[in-house]
Short mmCIF file of C-alpha atoms in Angstrom, two decimals:
data_model
loop_
_atom_site.label_atom_id
_atom_site.label_comp_id
_atom_site.label_asym_id
_atom_site.label_seq_id
_atom_site.Cartn_x
_atom_site.Cartn_y
_atom_site.Cartn_z
CA MET L 1 15.57 -1.87 35.66
CA THR L 2 15.68 1.04 33.08
CA SER L 3 19.13 1.79 31.72
CA PRO L 4 20.45 5.35 32.44
CA LEU L 5 20.15 7.75 29.51
CA ARG L 6 23.39 8.17 27.49
CA LEU L 7 23.33 11.40 25.55
CA THR L 8 26.24 10.14 23.37
CA ASP L 9 24.34 7.10 22.17
CA ILE L 10 21.08 9.02 21.45
CA ALA L 11 23.05 11.75 19.57
CA ALA L 12 24.85 9.27 17.50
CA GLN L 13 21.57 7.38 16.59
CA ALA L 14 19.70 10.60 15.79
CA GLN L 15 22.69 12.22 14.06
CA VAL L 16 22.43 15.39 16.14
CA SER L 17 24.53 17.01 18.72
CA GLU L 18 24.52 16.06 22.46
CA ALA L 19 23.42 19.68 23.29
CA THR L 20 20.32 19.10 20.92
CA VAL L 21 19.44 15.85 22.69
CA SER L 22 19.81 17.67 26.04
CA ARG L 23 17.33 20.42 24.92
CA VAL L 24 14.86 17.85 23.78
CA LEU L 25 15.05 15.84 27.02
CA ASN L 26 14.65 18.96 29.08
CA GLY L 27 11.69 20.25 27.05
CA LYS L 28 13.58 23.42 25.94
CA ALA L 29 12.28 25.56 23.09
CA GLY L 30 14.25 26.14 19.87
CA VAL L 31 14.24 22.61 18.55
CA ALA L 32 12.60 21.96 15.18
CA ALA L 33 9.72 19.41 15.27
CA GLY L 34 11.53 17.18 12.82
CA THR L 35 14.68 17.15 14.94
CA ARG L 36 12.70 16.45 18.09
CA HIS L 37 11.03 13.57 16.36
CA LYS L 38 14.49 12.13 15.40
CA VAL L 39 15.65 12.26 18.92
CA LEU L 40 12.52 10.61 20.29
CA ALA L 41 12.79 7.93 17.54
CA ALA L 42 16.42 7.41 18.51
CA MET L 43 15.35 6.90 22.16
CA ASP L 44 12.67 4.37 21.13
CA LEU L 45 15.14 2.39 18.83
CA LEU L 46 17.73 2.18 21.68
CA GLY L 47 15.20 0.96 24.09
CA TYR L 48 15.19 3.99 26.46
CA GLU L 49 11.96 4.90 28.16
CA ARG L 50 10.93 8.47 27.52
CA PRO L 51 10.76 10.78 30.62
CA VAL L 52 7.18 11.56 31.70
CA ARG L 53 7.64 15.23 30.72
CA LEU L 54 8.20 14.21 27.11
CA LYS L 55 4.97 12.27 26.81
CA ARG L 56 2.85 14.74 24.98
CA ARG L 57 -0.83 14.78 24.70
CA SER L 58 -2.39 13.47 21.50
CA ASN L 59 -3.96 15.93 19.10
CA GLY L 60 -6.66 13.34 18.48
CA LEU L 61 -7.40 9.96 17.16
CA VAL L 62 -7.26 9.10 13.39
CA GLY L 63 -8.79 5.81 12.17
CA LEU L 64 -6.99 3.71 9.60
CA LEU L 65 -9.13 1.02 7.95
CA ILE L 66 -7.31 -1.77 5.96
CA PRO L 67 -8.78 -4.95 4.50
CA GLU L 68 -6.31 -7.49 6.03
CA LEU L 69 -2.67 -7.91 7.26
CA THR L 70 -1.63 -11.07 5.35
CA ASN L 71 -0.62 -9.15 2.25
CA PRO L 72 2.56 -7.38 3.40
CA ILE L 73 1.74 -4.24 1.29
CA PHE L 74 -1.00 -3.35 3.80
CA PRO L 75 1.24 -3.39 6.87
CA ALA L 76 3.77 -1.30 4.83
CA PHE L 77 1.22 1.30 4.18
CA ALA L 78 -0.03 1.21 7.80
CA GLN L 79 3.46 1.75 9.11
CA VAL L 80 4.08 4.87 7.01
CA ILE L 81 0.68 6.28 7.76
CA GLU L 82 1.05 5.75 11.45
CA GLN L 83 4.54 7.32 11.52
CA ALA L 84 3.22 10.39 9.62
CA LEU L 85 0.26 10.75 11.87
CA ALA L 86 2.51 10.35 15.01
CA GLY L 87 4.86 13.05 13.69
CA HIS L 88 1.90 15.46 13.67
CA GLY L 89 0.79 14.43 17.17
CA TYR L 90 -2.12 12.21 16.12
CA THR L 91 -2.73 8.75 17.50
CA PRO L 92 -3.61 6.19 14.82
CA VAL L 93 -6.33 3.58 15.42
CA LEU L 94 -5.74 0.58 13.20
CA CYS L 95 -8.92 -1.29 12.14
CA THR L 96 -8.42 -4.57 10.22
CA GLN L 97 -11.32 -6.45 8.49
CA THR L 98 -11.40 -10.20 8.84
CA PRO L 99 -13.83 -12.70 7.22
CA GLY L 100 -16.85 -12.98 9.54
CA GLY L 101 -15.67 -9.94 11.62
CA ALA L 102 -16.92 -6.39 11.72
CA THR L 103 -17.75 -4.81 8.38
CA GLU L 104 -16.28 -1.54 7.16
CA ASP L 105 -19.55 0.26 8.07
CA GLU L 106 -19.47 -1.15 11.56
CA LEU L 107 -15.87 -0.14 12.06
CA VAL L 108 -16.60 3.37 10.87
CA GLU L 109 -19.48 3.55 13.32
CA GLN L 110 -17.20 2.50 16.15
CA LEU L 111 -14.54 5.03 15.19
CA GLU L 112 -17.10 7.76 15.13
CA GLU L 113 -18.30 6.76 18.57
CA ARG L 114 -14.77 7.14 19.80
CA GLY L 115 -14.60 10.69 18.47
CA VAL L 116 -11.89 10.23 15.77
CA THR L 117 -10.62 13.32 14.03
CA GLY L 118 -10.54 11.75 10.60
CA ILE L 119 -10.35 8.42 8.72
CA VAL L 120 -7.97 6.90 6.13
CA PHE L 121 -9.53 4.16 4.01
CA LEU L 122 -7.04 1.82 2.24
CA SER L 123 -8.35 -0.48 -0.38
CA GLY L 124 -11.79 -0.39 1.09
CA LEU L 125 -15.34 -0.54 -0.32
CA HIS L 126 -14.54 2.64 -2.23
CA ALA L 127 -12.38 0.45 -4.49
CA ASP L 128 -15.38 -1.84 -5.21
CA SER L 129 -17.43 -0.56 -8.13
CA HIS L 130 -20.42 -2.68 -7.01
CA ALA L 131 -20.49 -1.10 -3.53
CA ASP L 132 -22.99 1.73 -2.72
CA PRO L 133 -21.02 5.00 -2.39
CA ALA L 134 -23.86 6.55 -0.40
CA ARG L 135 -22.15 5.41 2.80
CA TYR L 136 -19.29 7.90 2.10
CA GLN L 137 -21.76 10.66 1.17
CA ARG L 138 -23.46 10.15 4.50
CA LEU L 139 -20.03 10.27 6.19
CA ALA L 140 -19.12 13.45 4.48
CA SER L 141 -22.50 15.08 5.50
CA ARG L 142 -21.64 14.45 9.16
CA GLY L 143 -18.56 16.58 8.72
CA LEU L 144 -15.95 13.89 9.36
CA PRO L 145 -12.85 14.32 7.15
CA PHE L 146 -11.56 11.27 5.28
CA VAL L 147 -9.16 10.25 2.44
CA MET L 148 -9.10 7.28 0.15
CA ILE L 149 -6.05 5.21 -0.92
CA ASN L 150 -6.22 2.74 -3.84
CA GLY L 151 -9.51 2.86 -5.57
CA PHE L 152 -11.27 5.88 -7.21
CA ASN L 153 -15.04 6.45 -7.13
CA GLU L 154 -16.34 9.56 -8.95
CA HIS L 155 -19.48 9.58 -6.81
CA VAL L 156 -17.46 10.19 -3.60
CA ASN L 157 -16.45 13.75 -2.74
CA ALA L 158 -12.98 13.18 -1.12
CA PRO L 159 -9.33 13.24 -1.92
CA PHE L 160 -8.10 9.99 -3.53
CA ILE L 161 -4.56 8.72 -3.63
CA SER L 162 -3.79 6.05 -6.29
CA PRO L 163 -0.90 4.49 -8.15
CA ASP L 164 -1.15 4.59 -11.90
CA ASP L 165 -2.37 1.00 -12.29
CA ARG L 166 -2.69 1.29 -16.15
CA ALA L 167 0.92 2.43 -16.43
CA ALA L 168 1.96 -0.40 -14.07
CA ALA L 169 0.47 -3.08 -16.32
CA GLU L 170 1.84 -1.43 -19.44
CA MET L 171 5.38 -1.24 -18.17
CA ALA L 172 5.29 -4.84 -17.00
CA VAL L 173 4.05 -6.05 -20.44
CA ARG L 174 6.55 -4.01 -22.35
CA HIS L 175 9.46 -5.29 -20.14
CA LEU L 176 8.41 -8.78 -21.10
CA GLN L 177 7.95 -7.91 -24.80
CA ASP L 178 11.51 -6.42 -24.79
CA LEU L 179 12.70 -9.79 -23.51
CA GLY L 180 11.12 -11.47 -26.50
CA HIS L 181 7.94 -12.77 -24.94
CA GLU L 182 4.86 -12.84 -27.15
CA ARG L 183 2.51 -15.10 -25.22
CA ILE L 184 1.91 -12.93 -22.21
CA GLY L 185 -0.79 -13.45 -19.60
CA LEU L 186 -2.35 -11.38 -16.84
CA ALA L 187 -3.36 -12.67 -13.38
CA ILE L 188 -5.48 -10.01 -11.53
CA GLY L 189 -8.18 -9.78 -8.93
CA PRO L 190 -11.92 -9.32 -9.74
CA THR L 191 -12.46 -6.40 -12.14
CA ARG L 192 -15.22 -5.06 -9.84
CA TYR L 193 -12.28 -3.58 -8.03
CA VAL L 194 -10.91 -0.34 -9.68
CA PRO L 195 -7.14 -1.27 -9.45
CA SER L 196 -7.80 -4.56 -11.24
CA ALA L 197 -9.94 -2.96 -13.88
CA ARG L 198 -7.37 -0.41 -14.54
CA LYS L 199 -4.53 -2.95 -14.72
CA GLU L 200 -6.58 -4.92 -17.32
CA GLN L 201 -7.13 -1.76 -19.35
CA GLY L 202 -3.36 -1.18 -19.33
CA PHE L 203 -2.70 -4.74 -20.37
CA ARG L 204 -5.15 -4.53 -23.23
CA SER L 205 -3.64 -1.32 -24.47
CA VAL L 206 -0.34 -3.03 -25.29
CA VAL L 207 -1.49 -6.61 -26.09
CA PRO L 208 -3.11 -7.20 -29.47
CA ASP L 209 -6.85 -7.84 -29.23
CA ALA L 210 -6.53 -11.17 -31.05
CA GLU L 211 -4.17 -12.43 -28.31
CA VAL L 212 -6.07 -11.31 -25.26
CA GLU L 213 -8.76 -14.03 -25.20
CA GLY L 214 -8.03 -16.53 -22.39
CA ARG L 215 -4.86 -14.70 -21.30
CA ILE L 216 -6.59 -12.70 -18.53
CA GLN L 217 -7.35 -14.73 -15.36
CA ARG L 218 -9.45 -12.96 -12.69
CA THR L 219 -8.90 -14.63 -9.41
CA LEU L 220 -8.14 -13.82 -5.79
CA PHE L 221 -5.36 -11.43 -4.61
CA THR L 222 -3.61 -14.29 -2.86
CA VAL L 223 -0.86 -16.98 -3.31
CA GLU L 224 -3.63 -19.53 -3.86
CA GLY L 225 -5.39 -17.24 -6.37
CA GLY L 226 -2.09 -16.75 -8.24
CA HIS L 227 -1.43 -20.49 -8.26
CA ALA L 228 -4.77 -21.14 -9.89
CA ALA L 229 -4.37 -18.35 -12.43
CA GLY L 230 -0.83 -19.47 -13.11
CA GLY L 231 -1.94 -22.93 -14.00
CA ALA L 232 -4.62 -21.69 -16.48
CA LEU L 233 -2.18 -19.31 -18.11
CA LEU L 234 0.52 -21.98 -18.50
CA ASP L 235 -2.20 -24.14 -20.21
CA ARG L 236 -2.51 -21.22 -22.73
CA GLY L 237 1.20 -21.43 -23.46
CA CYS L 238 2.13 -18.12 -21.81
CA THR L 239 5.88 -17.68 -21.26
CA GLY L 240 5.51 -14.34 -19.38
CA ILE L 241 2.86 -13.62 -16.68
CA VAL L 242 2.05 -10.26 -15.17
CA CYS L 243 0.43 -10.33 -11.66
CA GLY L 244 -1.80 -7.89 -9.75
CA SER L 245 0.10 -8.37 -6.43
CA ASP L 246 3.30 -9.87 -5.20
CA PRO L 247 1.56 -12.85 -3.35
CA MET L 248 -0.16 -13.73 -6.62
CA ALA L 249 3.21 -13.68 -8.35
CA LEU L 250 4.50 -16.13 -5.74
CA GLY L 251 1.53 -18.34 -6.41
CA VAL L 252 2.26 -18.34 -10.14
CA ILE L 253 5.88 -19.30 -9.41
CA ARG L 254 4.71 -22.24 -7.45
CA ALA L 255 2.43 -23.32 -10.36
CA VAL L 256 5.39 -23.13 -12.72
CA ARG L 257 7.60 -25.24 -10.57
CA GLU L 258 4.88 -27.89 -10.11
CA ARG L 259 5.12 -28.49 -13.81
CA GLY L 260 8.82 -29.05 -13.69
CA LEU L 261 9.49 -25.63 -15.29
CA ARG L 262 11.90 -22.98 -14.10
CA VAL L 263 11.65 -19.24 -13.42
CA PRO L 264 12.85 -17.30 -15.40
CA GLN L 265 14.48 -19.84 -17.74
CA ASP L 266 11.12 -21.15 -18.96
CA VAL L 267 8.50 -18.68 -17.62
CA SER L 268 9.05 -15.00 -16.55
CA VAL L 269 6.90 -13.57 -13.78
CA VAL L 270 6.21 -9.94 -12.77
CA GLY L 271 4.59 -8.94 -9.54
CA PHE L 272 3.02 -5.73 -8.23
CA ASP L 273 3.65 -3.75 -5.05
CA ASP L 274 7.36 -4.53 -4.18
CA SER L 275 6.23 -5.29 -0.66
CA PRO L 276 8.85 -5.77 2.07
CA LEU L 277 11.10 -8.86 1.72
CA ILE L 278 9.95 -9.56 -1.82
CA ALA L 279 13.51 -8.88 -3.09
CA PHE L 280 14.67 -11.97 -1.06
CA THR L 281 12.42 -14.56 -2.64
CA ASP L 282 13.79 -17.33 -4.89
CA PRO L 283 14.29 -16.01 -7.41
CA PRO L 284 14.17 -12.31 -6.33
CA LEU L 285 10.92 -11.07 -7.84
CA THR L 286 10.79 -8.53 -10.66
CA THR L 287 7.80 -6.29 -9.72
CA VAL L 288 6.19 -2.94 -10.22
CA ARG L 289 6.83 -0.94 -7.16
CA GLN L 290 3.95 1.00 -5.66
CA PRO L 291 5.30 4.26 -4.15
CA VAL L 292 4.04 3.54 -0.65
CA ARG L 293 5.87 6.34 1.26
CA ALA L 294 4.88 9.04 -1.14
CA MET L 295 1.26 7.94 -1.34
CA ALA L 296 0.84 7.40 2.39
CA THR L 297 2.48 10.71 3.26
CA ALA L 298 0.18 12.50 0.74
CA ALA L 299 -2.85 10.84 2.19
CA VAL L 300 -1.99 11.99 5.67
CA GLY L 301 -1.23 15.45 4.41
CA ALA L 302 -4.56 15.70 2.61
CA LEU L 303 -6.46 14.47 5.66
CA LEU L 304 -4.77 16.87 8.05
CA GLU L 305 -5.34 19.77 5.73
CA ALA L 306 -9.09 18.96 5.86
CA VAL L 307 -8.91 18.48 9.65
CA SER L 308 -7.47 22.04 9.99
CA GLY L 309 -10.34 23.45 7.92
CA THR L 310 -8.30 24.14 4.84
CA PRO L 311 -10.21 23.44 1.65
CA VAL L 312 -8.76 20.26 0.05
CA GLN L 313 -9.15 19.55 -3.62
CA ARG L 314 -11.62 16.73 -4.10
CA THR L 315 -9.75 14.84 -6.85
CA GLU L 316 -7.58 11.82 -7.51
CA TYR L 317 -3.82 12.19 -7.02
CA VAL L 318 -2.10 9.71 -9.25
CA PHE L 319 1.47 8.43 -8.38
CA GLN L 320 3.82 6.89 -10.91
CA PRO L 321 4.84 3.28 -10.20
CA GLU L 322 8.43 2.04 -10.96
CA LEU L 323 9.50 -1.27 -12.59
CA VAL L 324 12.04 -3.05 -10.43
CA VAL L 325 13.85 -5.66 -12.39
CA ARG L 326 15.24 -8.68 -10.61
CA GLY L 327 15.70 -12.38 -11.18
CA SER L 328 12.17 -13.59 -12.04
CA THR L 329 12.23 -12.38 -15.63
CA GLY L 330 14.58 -13.31 -18.53
CA GLN L 331 14.77 -13.77 -22.26
CA VAL L 332 12.06 -15.89 -23.82
CA PRO L 333 13.16 -19.52 -24.07
#
C-alpha cells in the first residue's frame, strides 16, 4: 500500500516551500526545471510513487558505453551521466562490456537500431591507440552525435573529455619526493591506452632518466595487476609507488603486506581516481582525484549541444585532477 503524500516531508527533503511542492505535484507552471527536479528527487528518496500526471515523456534515448562495472570509478561516472541526462529529460541506456560478451561495435549497432539520440563513450576503444578509429568516422558520417570520455584520438572528429593524466602522475611523484622518497615506481596499465601513456610521460618528466629503468610496470588495471606490479617494484627497492587506478593501488598494498612490510611506514602508495569508498580503506588511500562530476556534466552538455544542432568544438577538454592526501603515504623510512 502506497503511503499518502506528505508535503511537509517532501518540502523538507527538497529544501523548498510546501507551496512549491504543491505546484509541482499539480503540474502548475512557474516552477524552475532545477526546482522541479529537486522535488521529484525528494519524492524518490522518500519512497513516494510519483502521480501519473508527473511521469513525463522521454526526450529520447542516449547510449552510455562503459568497459565494466568492477572498477568503482565507472559506476561513479555512469551515475552522474545518468542523472545529468535525466535532468534534461533523456533516458540513459547503459551498455557494459564483459569478456566474451558483445563488443563495442555490436553494442553501438544495437543502440542505433533502437534509435538512440546520441552516445557517450567512456574509456572505450577510442582510448586504445591500436584500435581502428574508422569505426567512429563511420558513426559520425551517419549523423549520430557522440562524445568521448578518457582517451583522446586525433583521428576522431568529436568532443573529448579527459583528466590531465600527465599532471596527475607528476603531482603524485612530487608528493612522494617531498616526503623524501627517491626510489619511486609506477604501476600502470598497458601504454597502448592513452591515459596510461600520458601518466608514463608525466612520471618520466619528474623522475631522472637514469632511475626510470625497471621502475615502470605495465600491467592490468585490476587489484591482481597491482599486486603483480607491486611485487616487481618492491624487488627494485621502491619505497614509493604511484598507481594508475585505485584498485591497482589496493593490489600494491596487498603485495607490501605479504612481505611483512607496512603502509606507509615502509612503503608509500598513491592511487588514481578517488573512487567511492576509497577513503575508507586501511589505510585510507592517498590518491589523485579524477573530477568525475565536472567531466561527466561537461560530456552530457557537449552531447546535448550537438543533439540540438548547435556546432560543438571538436577538441579535447582537459580537466585538472587533485591530489588527496590520506594515510597511505608518509615520510621515507
